[in-house]
CSV table of C-alpha atoms in Angstrom, one decimal:
chain,number,residue,atom,x,y,z
A,7,MET,CA,137.6,60.5,98.1
A,8,THR,CA,134.4,58.4,98.4
A,9,GLN,CA,130.9,59.6,97.4
A,10,ASP,CA,129.9,59.6,101.1
A,11,HIS,CA,132.8,61.8,102.0
A,12,LEU,CA,132.0,64.2,99.2
A,13,ALA,CA,128.4,64.4,100.4
A,14,THR,CA,129.5,65.5,103.8
A,15,GLU,CA,131.4,68.4,102.2
A,16,LEU,CA,128.3,69.8,100.4
A,17,PRO,CA,126.5,72.9,101.6
A,18,ASN,CA,122.9,72.7,102.8
A,19,PHE,CA,119.9,74.0,100.9
A,20,PRO,CA,117.9,76.2,101.4
A,21,MET,CA,120.7,78.6,102.4
A,22,THR,CA,120.0,81.3,105.0
A,23,ARG,CA,119.5,84.9,104.3
A,24,THR,CA,121.4,87.4,106.4
A,25,CYS,CA,119.3,90.4,105.2
A,26,PRO,CA,115.6,90.1,104.5
A,27,PHE,CA,116.0,92.2,101.3
A,28,SER,CA,118.9,90.2,99.9
A,29,PRO,CA,119.4,86.7,98.6
A,30,PRO,CA,121.6,84.4,100.8
A,31,ALA,CA,125.2,85.6,100.5
A,32,GLN,CA,126.4,82.2,99.2
A,33,TYR,CA,124.6,82.8,95.9
A,34,ALA,CA,127.0,85.6,94.8
A,35,LYS,CA,130.0,83.4,95.7
A,36,LEU,CA,128.5,80.4,93.8
A,37,ARG,CA,127.8,82.5,90.7
A,38,GLU,CA,131.4,83.6,90.8
A,39,SER,CA,133.2,80.4,91.6
A,40,GLU,CA,130.9,77.5,90.9
A,41,PRO,CA,127.7,78.5,88.9
A,42,LEU,CA,126.7,74.8,88.7
A,43,SER,CA,127.2,73.3,92.1
A,44,GLN,CA,125.8,70.6,94.4
A,45,ALA,CA,124.1,70.9,97.7
A,46,VAL,CA,122.2,68.7,100.2
A,47,LEU,CA,118.5,69.3,100.5
A,48,LYS,CA,117.7,69.9,104.2
A,49,VAL,CA,114.3,68.2,104.2
A,50,THR,CA,115.4,64.9,102.5
A,51,GLY,CA,119.2,64.8,103.0
A,52,LYS,CA,119.6,64.1,99.3
A,53,PRO,CA,121.9,65.9,96.9
A,54,ALA,CA,120.7,68.3,94.1
A,55,TRP,CA,122.3,70.6,91.6
A,56,LEU,CA,122.0,74.4,92.2
A,57,VAL,CA,121.9,76.5,89.1
A,58,THR,CA,122.8,80.1,90.0
A,59,THR,CA,123.5,82.3,86.9
A,60,HIS,CA,120.9,84.0,84.7
A,61,GLU,CA,122.3,82.3,81.6
A,62,HIS,CA,122.3,78.8,83.1
A,63,VAL,CA,118.9,79.1,84.7
A,64,LYS,CA,117.4,80.0,81.3
A,65,ALA,CA,119.4,77.1,79.7
A,66,VAL,CA,118.1,74.5,82.1
A,67,LEU,CA,114.5,75.7,82.2
A,68,GLY,CA,114.4,75.9,78.4
A,69,ASP,CA,115.9,72.4,78.0
A,70,SER,CA,113.6,69.6,76.9
A,71,ARG,CA,115.9,67.1,78.5
A,72,VAL,CA,114.7,68.0,82.0
A,73,SER,CA,111.5,66.8,83.6
A,74,SER,CA,109.2,68.4,86.1
A,75,ASN,CA,107.7,65.0,87.1
A,76,LEU,CA,108.0,64.9,90.9
A,77,LYS,CA,107.5,61.1,90.9
A,78,LEU,CA,110.8,60.4,89.2
A,79,PRO,CA,113.7,59.2,91.4
A,80,GLY,CA,116.1,62.0,91.9
A,81,TYR,CA,113.5,64.8,91.8
A,82,PRO,CA,114.6,67.4,94.4
A,83,HIS,CA,111.7,67.5,96.8
A,84,GLN,CA,111.6,70.4,99.2
A,85,PHE,CA,108.7,69.1,101.3
A,86,HIS,CA,108.4,66.0,103.4
A,87,ILE,CA,105.9,64.2,101.2
A,88,PRO,CA,105.0,60.8,102.6
A,89,GLU,CA,106.1,57.9,100.4
A,90,GLU,CA,102.6,56.4,100.0
A,91,MET,CA,101.2,59.8,99.1
A,92,LEU,CA,103.8,60.4,96.5
A,93,ARG,CA,102.9,57.1,94.8
A,94,GLU,CA,99.2,58.1,94.8
A,95,VAL,CA,99.7,61.7,93.9
A,96,ARG,CA,98.2,63.1,90.7
A,97,LEU,CA,100.6,65.2,88.6
A,98,MET,CA,99.5,68.8,88.4
A,99,LEU,CA,100.3,71.2,85.5
A,100,LEU,CA,103.5,72.3,87.2
A,101,SER,CA,104.7,68.7,87.5
A,102,MET,CA,103.7,67.5,84.0
A,103,ASP,CA,105.9,67.1,81.0
A,104,PRO,CA,104.8,67.3,77.4
A,105,PRO,CA,102.5,66.1,75.8
A,106,ASP,CA,100.2,66.1,78.9
A,107,HIS,CA,101.5,69.5,80.0
A,108,THR,CA,100.9,71.0,76.6
A,109,ALA,CA,97.3,69.6,76.5
A,110,GLN,CA,96.3,70.9,79.9
A,111,ARG,CA,98.0,74.3,79.5
A,112,ARG,CA,96.2,74.8,76.2
A,113,TYR,CA,92.9,74.3,78.0
A,114,LEU,CA,93.8,77.0,80.5
A,115,ILE,CA,95.6,79.7,78.5
A,116,PRO,CA,92.5,81.2,76.9
A,117,GLU,CA,91.6,82.2,80.5
A,118,PHE,CA,94.8,84.3,80.9
A,119,THR,CA,95.1,86.1,77.6
A,120,ALA,CA,96.2,89.8,77.7
A,121,ARG,CA,92.7,90.8,76.6
A,122,ARG,CA,91.1,88.9,79.4
A,123,MET,CA,93.5,90.3,81.9
A,124,ARG,CA,92.9,93.9,80.7
A,125,ALA,CA,89.1,93.3,81.0
A,126,LEU,CA,89.6,92.3,84.7
A,127,ARG,CA,91.2,95.7,85.6
A,128,PRO,CA,88.0,97.5,86.6
A,129,ARG,CA,86.9,94.6,88.8
A,130,ILE,CA,90.3,94.4,90.5
A,131,GLN,CA,90.2,98.1,91.0
A,132,GLU,CA,86.8,97.8,92.8
A,133,ILE,CA,88.1,95.0,95.0
A,134,VAL,CA,91.2,97.0,96.0
A,135,ASP,CA,89.2,100.2,96.6
A,136,ALA,CA,86.8,98.3,98.9
A,137,ARG,CA,89.6,96.9,100.9
A,138,ILE,CA,91.2,100.3,101.3
A,139,ASP,CA,87.9,101.8,102.3
A,140,ALA,CA,87.7,99.2,105.0
A,141,ILE,CA,91.3,100.0,106.1
A,142,LEU,CA,90.6,103.7,106.3
A,143,ALA,CA,87.4,103.1,108.2
A,144,ALA,CA,89.1,100.9,110.8
A,145,GLY,CA,92.0,103.4,111.2
A,146,GLY,CA,95.6,102.5,111.8
A,147,PRO,CA,97.6,100.6,112.8
A,148,VAL,CA,96.4,97.6,110.7
A,149,ASP,CA,98.1,94.5,109.5
A,150,LEU,CA,98.4,95.0,105.7
A,151,VAL,CA,98.8,91.3,105.1
A,152,SER,CA,95.4,90.3,106.4
A,153,ALA,CA,93.7,93.6,105.5
A,154,LEU,CA,94.9,93.9,101.9
A,155,ALA,CA,97.7,91.6,100.6
A,156,LEU,CA,95.9,88.3,101.1
A,157,PRO,CA,92.2,89.3,100.5
A,158,VAL,CA,92.9,91.0,97.1
A,159,PRO,CA,94.4,88.0,95.2
A,160,SER,CA,92.2,85.7,97.1
A,161,LEU,CA,89.0,87.5,96.0
A,162,VAL,CA,90.3,87.7,92.4
A,163,ILE,CA,91.3,84.1,92.1
A,164,CYS,CA,88.0,82.9,93.7
A,165,GLU,CA,86.0,84.9,91.2
A,166,LEU,CA,88.1,83.7,88.3
A,167,LEU,CA,87.8,80.0,89.4
A,168,GLY,CA,84.2,80.2,90.7
A,169,VAL,CA,85.2,79.3,94.3
A,170,PRO,CA,82.9,80.8,97.0
A,171,TYR,CA,85.0,83.5,98.7
A,172,GLU,CA,83.2,83.0,102.0
A,173,ASP,CA,85.1,79.7,102.4
A,174,HIS,CA,88.4,81.6,102.3
A,175,PRO,CA,89.6,81.2,106.0
A,176,GLN,CA,89.8,77.5,105.5
A,177,PHE,CA,91.5,77.3,102.1
A,178,GLU,CA,93.8,80.1,102.9
A,179,GLU,CA,95.1,78.1,105.8
A,180,TRP,CA,95.6,75.0,103.8
A,181,SER,CA,97.3,77.0,101.1
A,182,ALA,CA,99.7,78.6,103.5
A,183,LEU,CA,100.6,75.2,105.0
A,184,MET,CA,101.4,73.8,101.6
A,185,MET,CA,103.9,76.5,101.0
A,186,ASN,CA,105.8,75.9,104.3
A,187,HIS,CA,109.1,73.9,104.1
A,188,ASP,CA,109.0,73.4,107.8
A,189,ILE,CA,105.9,71.2,108.4
A,190,SER,CA,105.7,67.5,109.1
A,191,PRO,CA,104.7,65.0,106.4
A,192,GLU,CA,101.4,64.5,108.2
A,193,GLU,CA,100.6,68.2,108.3
A,194,TYR,CA,101.4,68.5,104.6
A,195,GLY,CA,99.3,65.5,103.8
A,196,ALA,CA,96.4,66.7,105.9
A,197,ALA,CA,96.4,70.2,104.1
A,198,VAL,CA,96.4,68.6,100.6
A,199,VAL,CA,93.7,66.1,101.5
A,200,GLY,CA,91.6,68.8,103.2
A,201,LEU,CA,91.7,71.1,100.2
A,202,ASP,CA,91.1,68.3,97.8
A,203,MET,CA,88.0,67.1,99.6
A,204,TYR,CA,86.7,70.7,99.5
A,205,LEU,CA,87.4,71.1,95.8
A,206,ASP,CA,86.1,67.6,95.1
A,207,LYS,CA,82.7,68.7,96.4
A,208,LEU,CA,82.8,72.0,94.6
A,209,ILE,CA,83.7,70.4,91.2
A,210,THR,CA,81.1,67.7,91.6
A,211,ALA,CA,78.5,70.5,91.9
A,212,LYS,CA,79.9,72.3,88.9
A,213,GLU,CA,79.9,69.1,86.8
A,214,ALA,CA,76.1,68.9,87.5
A,215,GLU,CA,75.5,72.6,87.1
A,216,PRO,CA,78.3,74.6,85.4
A,217,GLY,CA,78.7,78.3,86.1
A,218,ASP,CA,80.4,81.1,84.2
A,219,ASP,CA,83.9,80.5,85.6
A,220,LEU,CA,87.3,78.9,84.7
A,221,ILE,CA,86.7,75.5,86.4
A,222,SER,CA,83.3,75.1,84.7
A,223,ARG,CA,84.7,76.0,81.3
A,224,PHE,CA,87.5,73.5,81.9
A,225,ILE,CA,84.9,70.8,82.7
A,226,GLU,CA,82.9,71.6,79.5
A,227,LYS,CA,86.0,71.6,77.3
A,228,ASN,CA,87.1,68.3,78.9
A,229,ARG,CA,83.7,66.8,78.1
A,230,GLU,CA,84.1,67.5,74.4
A,231,GLU,CA,87.7,66.3,74.3
A,232,PRO,CA,88.7,64.5,77.5
A,233,ILE,CA,92.3,64.9,78.7
A,234,ALA,CA,91.5,64.7,82.5
A,235,ASP,CA,89.4,62.8,84.9
A,236,HIS,CA,87.5,64.2,87.9
A,237,THR,CA,90.6,63.9,90.2
A,238,ASP,CA,92.8,65.6,87.6
A,239,ILE,CA,90.4,68.5,87.6
A,240,VAL,CA,90.5,68.7,91.4
A,241,THR,CA,94.3,68.8,91.2
A,242,MET,CA,94.2,71.5,88.5
A,243,ALA,CA,91.9,73.6,90.6
A,244,ARG,CA,94.1,73.2,93.7
A,245,LEU,CA,97.1,74.5,91.8
A,246,MET,CA,95.2,77.5,90.4
A,247,LEU,CA,93.8,78.3,93.9
A,248,VAL,CA,97.1,77.9,95.8
A,249,GLY,CA,99.1,79.5,93.0
A,250,GLY,CA,96.8,82.5,92.9
A,251,HIS,CA,97.1,83.1,96.6
A,252,GLU,CA,100.5,82.9,98.2
A,253,THR,CA,102.6,84.4,95.4
A,254,THR,CA,100.7,87.6,94.8
A,255,ALA,CA,99.9,88.1,98.5
A,256,ASN,CA,103.6,87.9,99.4
A,257,MET,CA,104.6,90.2,96.5
A,258,ILE,CA,102.0,92.8,97.7
A,259,SER,CA,103.4,92.9,101.2
A,260,LEU,CA,107.0,92.8,100.3
A,261,GLY,CA,106.6,95.3,97.5
A,262,VAL,CA,104.9,97.8,99.8
A,263,LEU,CA,107.7,97.3,102.3
A,264,GLY,CA,110.4,97.6,99.6
A,265,LEU,CA,108.9,101.0,98.5
A,266,LEU,CA,108.5,102.2,102.1
A,267,GLU,CA,112.1,101.5,102.7
A,268,HIS,CA,113.1,103.4,99.6
A,269,PRO,CA,111.3,106.7,100.1
A,270,GLU,CA,112.9,108.6,97.2
A,271,GLN,CA,111.7,105.9,94.8
A,272,LEU,CA,108.3,105.8,96.5
A,273,ASP,CA,107.9,109.5,96.0
A,274,ALA,CA,108.8,109.1,92.3
A,275,VAL,CA,106.0,106.5,91.9
A,276,LYS,CA,103.5,108.7,93.7
A,277,ALA,CA,104.4,111.6,91.5
A,278,ASP,CA,104.3,109.7,88.2
A,279,PRO,CA,102.1,106.6,88.0
A,280,GLU,CA,103.7,105.8,84.6
A,281,LEU,CA,106.7,104.5,86.6
A,282,LEU,CA,104.4,101.8,88.2
A,283,PRO,CA,104.8,99.0,85.6
A,284,GLY,CA,108.6,99.3,85.8
A,285,ALA,CA,108.4,99.4,89.5
A,286,VAL,CA,106.4,96.1,89.5
A,287,GLU,CA,109.0,94.4,87.3
A,288,GLU,CA,111.9,95.6,89.6
A,289,LEU,CA,110.1,94.5,92.8
A,290,LEU,CA,109.5,91.1,91.2
A,291,ARG,CA,113.2,90.9,90.3
A,292,PHE,CA,114.4,92.2,93.6
A,293,PHE,CA,112.4,89.9,95.9
A,294,SER,CA,112.2,86.8,93.6
A,295,ILE,CA,109.9,85.2,96.1
A,296,SER,CA,109.7,81.7,94.4
A,297,ASP,CA,113.5,81.3,94.5
A,298,SER,CA,113.6,77.5,94.3
A,299,GLY,CA,110.1,76.8,92.9
A,300,THR,CA,111.6,75.3,89.7
A,301,ALA,CA,112.6,71.8,90.6
A,302,ARG,CA,113.6,69.5,87.7
A,303,VAL,CA,115.3,66.1,87.2
A,304,ALA,CA,117.6,65.4,84.3
A,305,LEU,CA,116.3,62.9,81.8
A,306,GLU,CA,119.6,62.6,80.0
A,307,ASP,CA,123.2,63.7,80.8
A,308,ILE,CA,123.3,67.4,80.2
A,309,GLU,CA,126.6,69.2,79.8
A,310,LEU,CA,126.7,72.9,80.7
A,311,ASP,CA,130.0,74.8,80.6
A,312,GLY,CA,132.0,71.6,81.0
A,313,VAL,CA,129.9,70.4,84.0
A,314,VAL,CA,127.8,67.2,83.4
A,315,ILE,CA,124.5,66.9,85.2
A,316,LYS,CA,123.8,63.1,85.0
A,317,ALA,CA,120.5,61.6,84.0
A,318,GLY,CA,118.4,61.1,87.1
A,319,GLU,CA,120.0,63.9,89.1
A,320,GLY,CA,117.9,66.7,90.6
A,321,ILE,CA,118.2,70.3,89.7
A,322,LEU,CA,117.1,73.6,91.4
A,323,SER,CA,117.3,76.7,89.2
A,324,LEU,CA,117.5,79.6,91.7
A,325,ASN,CA,115.5,82.5,90.4
A,326,ASN,CA,116.6,84.8,93.2
A,327,SER,CA,120.2,84.1,92.3
A,328,ALA,CA,119.7,84.6,88.6
A,329,ASN,CA,117.8,87.8,89.2
A,330,HIS,CA,120.8,89.2,91.2
A,331,ASP,CA,123.3,88.2,88.5
A,332,GLU,CA,125.5,91.3,88.0
A,333,SER,CA,126.2,90.4,84.4
A,334,VAL,CA,122.6,91.1,83.5
A,335,PHE,CA,121.5,93.5,86.3
A,336,PRO,CA,124.3,95.9,87.3
A,337,ASP,CA,124.3,96.8,90.9
A,338,ALA,CA,121.8,94.0,91.3
A,339,ASP,CA,121.3,94.2,95.1
A,340,THR,CA,120.0,97.8,94.7
A,341,LEU,CA,116.3,98.4,94.2
A,342,ASP,CA,116.0,100.7,91.3
A,343,ILE,CA,112.4,101.1,89.9
A,344,ARG,CA,113.9,102.8,86.8
A,345,ARG,CA,116.1,99.9,85.9
A,346,GLU,CA,115.8,99.4,82.2
A,347,GLU,CA,116.6,95.7,82.1
A,348,ALA,CA,114.3,94.8,85.0
A,349,ARG,CA,111.9,92.9,82.8
A,350,SER,CA,114.5,90.3,82.0
A,351,HIS,CA,114.0,88.8,85.4
A,352,LEU,CA,113.1,85.1,85.8
A,353,ALA,CA,110.8,85.6,88.8
A,354,PHE,CA,108.0,83.8,86.9
A,355,GLY,CA,110.3,81.0,85.7
A,356,TYR,CA,111.3,80.3,82.1
A,357,GLY,CA,110.5,77.8,79.5
A,358,ILE,CA,107.3,75.9,79.0
A,359,HIS,CA,106.2,76.2,82.6
A,360,GLN,CA,106.6,79.9,82.9
A,361,CYS,CA,103.8,81.2,85.2
A,362,ILE,CA,100.5,81.1,83.4
A,363,GLY,CA,99.1,83.9,85.7
A,364,GLN,CA,102.0,86.3,85.3
A,365,ASN,CA,100.0,89.0,83.6
A,366,LEU,CA,97.2,88.8,86.2
A,367,ALA,CA,99.9,89.2,88.9
A,368,ARG,CA,101.4,92.2,87.2
A,369,ILE,CA,98.0,93.9,86.9
A,370,GLU,CA,97.1,93.1,90.5
A,371,LEU,CA,100.4,94.5,91.8
A,372,GLU,CA,100.2,97.6,89.7
A,373,ILE,CA,96.7,98.4,90.9
A,374,VAL,CA,97.4,97.6,94.5
A,375,TYR,CA,100.7,99.7,94.8
A,376,GLY,CA,99.2,102.6,92.8
A,377,THR,CA,95.9,102.8,94.6
A,378,LEU,CA,97.4,102.2,98.1
A,379,PHE,CA,99.9,105.0,98.0
A,380,ARG,CA,97.5,107.3,96.2
A,381,ARG,CA,94.7,106.9,98.7
A,382,ILE,CA,96.9,106.6,101.8
A,383,PRO,CA,99.9,108.8,100.9
A,384,GLY,CA,101.2,109.0,104.5
A,385,LEU,CA,101.4,105.2,104.8
A,386,LYS,CA,104.3,104.0,107.0
A,387,LEU,CA,105.5,101.1,109.1
A,388,ALA,CA,103.9,100.9,112.5
A,389,VAL,CA,106.8,98.9,114.0
A,390,PRO,CA,110.5,99.0,113.4
A,391,MET,CA,111.7,97.0,110.4
A,392,SER,CA,113.7,94.8,112.8
A,393,GLU,CA,110.5,93.5,114.4
A,394,LEU,CA,109.1,92.0,111.2
A,395,ARG,CA,109.1,88.2,110.8
A,396,PHE,CA,110.0,87.0,107.4
A,397,LYS,CA,109.0,83.6,105.9
A,398,ASP,CA,112.5,82.1,105.8
A,399,GLU,CA,111.2,78.6,105.9
A,400,ALA,CA,108.6,78.9,103.2
A,401,LEU,CA,108.7,77.9,99.5
A,402,VAL,CA,107.4,81.3,98.7
A,403,TYR,CA,109.2,84.2,100.5
A,404,GLY,CA,107.2,86.9,102.3
A,405,VAL,CA,106.5,88.6,105.6
A,406,HIS,CA,104.1,87.2,108.1
A,407,GLU,CA,102.6,90.5,109.2
A,408,LEU,CA,103.1,94.0,108.0
A,409,PRO,CA,101.7,96.5,110.6
A,410,VAL,CA,101.2,99.9,109.0
A,411,THR,CA,99.7,103.2,110.0
A,412,TRP,CA,99.4,106.7,108.5
B,10,MET,CA,113.3,93.9,60.3
B,11,ARG,CA,111.3,90.8,59.6
B,12,VAL,CA,109.5,88.9,62.4
B,13,SER,CA,108.2,85.4,62.3
B,14,VAL,CA,106.7,83.2,65.0
B,15,ASP,CA,106.1,79.5,65.6
B,16,PRO,CA,102.6,79.3,67.1
B,17,ASP,CA,102.9,75.5,67.7
B,18,ARG,CA,105.3,76.1,70.5
B,19,CYS,CA,103.4,79.0,72.1
B,20,VAL,CA,102.8,78.7,75.9
B,21,SER,CA,100.9,82.0,76.1
B,22,ALA,CA,103.1,83.8,78.6
B,23,GLY,CA,101.7,86.9,76.8
B,24,GLN,CA,104.7,89.1,77.3
B,25,CYS,CA,104.9,89.9,73.6
B,26,VAL,CA,101.3,91.1,73.5
B,27,MET,CA,101.7,93.1,76.7
B,28,LEU,CA,104.8,94.8,75.4
B,29,ALA,CA,104.1,95.2,71.7
B,30,PRO,CA,100.3,95.0,71.1
B,31,ASP,CA,100.7,96.5,67.6
B,32,VAL,CA,102.9,93.6,66.5
B,33,PHE,CA,101.6,90.6,68.4
B,34,ASP,CA,98.1,89.4,69.4
B,35,GLN,CA,96.6,86.2,70.8
B,36,ASP,CA,93.8,84.3,69.1
B,37,ASP,CA,90.7,83.0,71.1
B,38,ASP,CA,92.8,80.0,72.2
B,39,GLY,CA,95.4,82.3,73.6
B,40,ILE,CA,98.0,81.4,71.0
B,41,VAL,CA,100.3,84.1,69.5
B,42,THR,CA,99.4,85.7,66.2
B,43,LEU,CA,101.5,88.1,64.2
B,44,LEU,CA,99.9,91.4,63.2
B,45,GLN,CA,102.9,92.9,61.4
B,46,ALA,CA,105.7,90.9,60.0
B,47,GLU,CA,107.7,94.0,59.1
B,48,PRO,CA,107.2,96.4,62.0
B,49,PRO,CA,108.2,100.1,61.6
B,50,ALA,CA,111.6,101.2,63.0
B,51,GLU,CA,110.2,102.8,66.2
B,52,LEU,CA,109.0,99.4,67.3
B,53,HIS,CA,112.3,97.5,66.6
B,54,THR,CA,113.7,97.9,70.1
B,55,VAL,CA,110.6,96.6,71.8
B,56,VAL,CA,110.2,93.7,69.3
B,57,ARG,CA,113.8,92.7,70.0
B,58,GLN,CA,112.9,92.7,73.7
B,59,THR,CA,109.9,90.4,73.2
B,60,ALA,CA,112.1,88.0,71.3
B,61,SER,CA,114.5,87.8,74.2
B,62,LEU,CA,111.7,87.5,76.8
B,63,CYS,CA,109.7,84.8,75.1
B,64,PRO,CA,110.2,81.8,77.4
B,65,VAL,CA,110.2,79.3,74.5
B,66,ARG,CA,112.1,81.6,72.1
B,67,LEU,CA,109.5,81.3,69.3
B,68,ILE,CA,109.9,84.8,68.0
B,69,GLN,CA,112.5,84.9,65.2
B,70,ILE,CA,113.9,88.2,63.9
B,71,THR,CA,115.9,88.8,60.8
B,72,GLU,CA,117.4,92.2,60.2
């Protein structure tokens, strides 16, 4: 059998969901029969390895023989990135390997300590309350995505970074475009360039006159001990801004929907707010919205359970599959906010690149779910579930609109 | 139970501090510090959990 012939036998990736609440059905079959398998990436037509079990995803993401460098041949791209753009592109934190990754992450982590995150609680609560005041004043039905799910993380990340929130309609649009699998290389390029030009101006202003914000503190630290140039700082700011938007926004809408569709569990959360942190972990596990966000390329041959991933081959470690692995999460396709092992999920990734904003996300979700159902206890869907449109073609899963009333 | 950490490898995911604030803390740079190397029995379960959740497995436990 020739390589070409083999390639035609491979399944396509991404795989299609049959139920908006469940991972693609093929994942369960792959975990059972072929936990390390190959697929052809729909956007590029190139092959990549799919890693589907909890154990293997942890092994791959914790392995120093894999690289996150998207410029390396074999890297499993999930966007149409124009060739000339790929040559020019600056690596962002997510795409860096040590020691560059270690240096830049160390500049950022003081901003995300548990203490800092706890200190943000009152401000996040204020932001959430103000949005819910506006929702109640407007009266139902409202689209919860545009009225709450997007503005809350957007406001929080803007304040943290020192980005003026009044510019949000524009950068939210760029941010959403960059998360879409299904756009042309030109559209993708235009979104990145647009956002970079915006941030370039903003950072130039902060270089001249620093404020009390994450970007300004990064600039000052970098002056004392340079690890980045101006363009690297623009790239860092783009990652923080986009990363803070799409993920939490989608988790807010999906989590609300997940709770509405499981009324007995929603009632339990309403009755006992102490169940909230566990519910947040379970919703993160259940939806695993950044399923294939962990692309890697092997730097050396890596043997896992008798399968050899060769140097130069691309790897996708599927969080959504790992988080539905029955050997770790019994009855994994059932949402259970009291699940004891929920926190072992890999929704924030694993290894050195594990999400730097994970505890910010946890706090935002806890405050949003808790406050929303406390203040609008009669909240319900304003349309049948079957009418909702899910982001099947996006790198981060979610729902386009969530019409609710009460 | 005896706990040790390797701060050089810390990526500051912060799950240890969120789960077991009596045992782990972060310094001003965000790097893990150990508050108690021999935590009391009632914290053993949660400390074991932090070790398994640490994304770079830098928490070592001897029992």
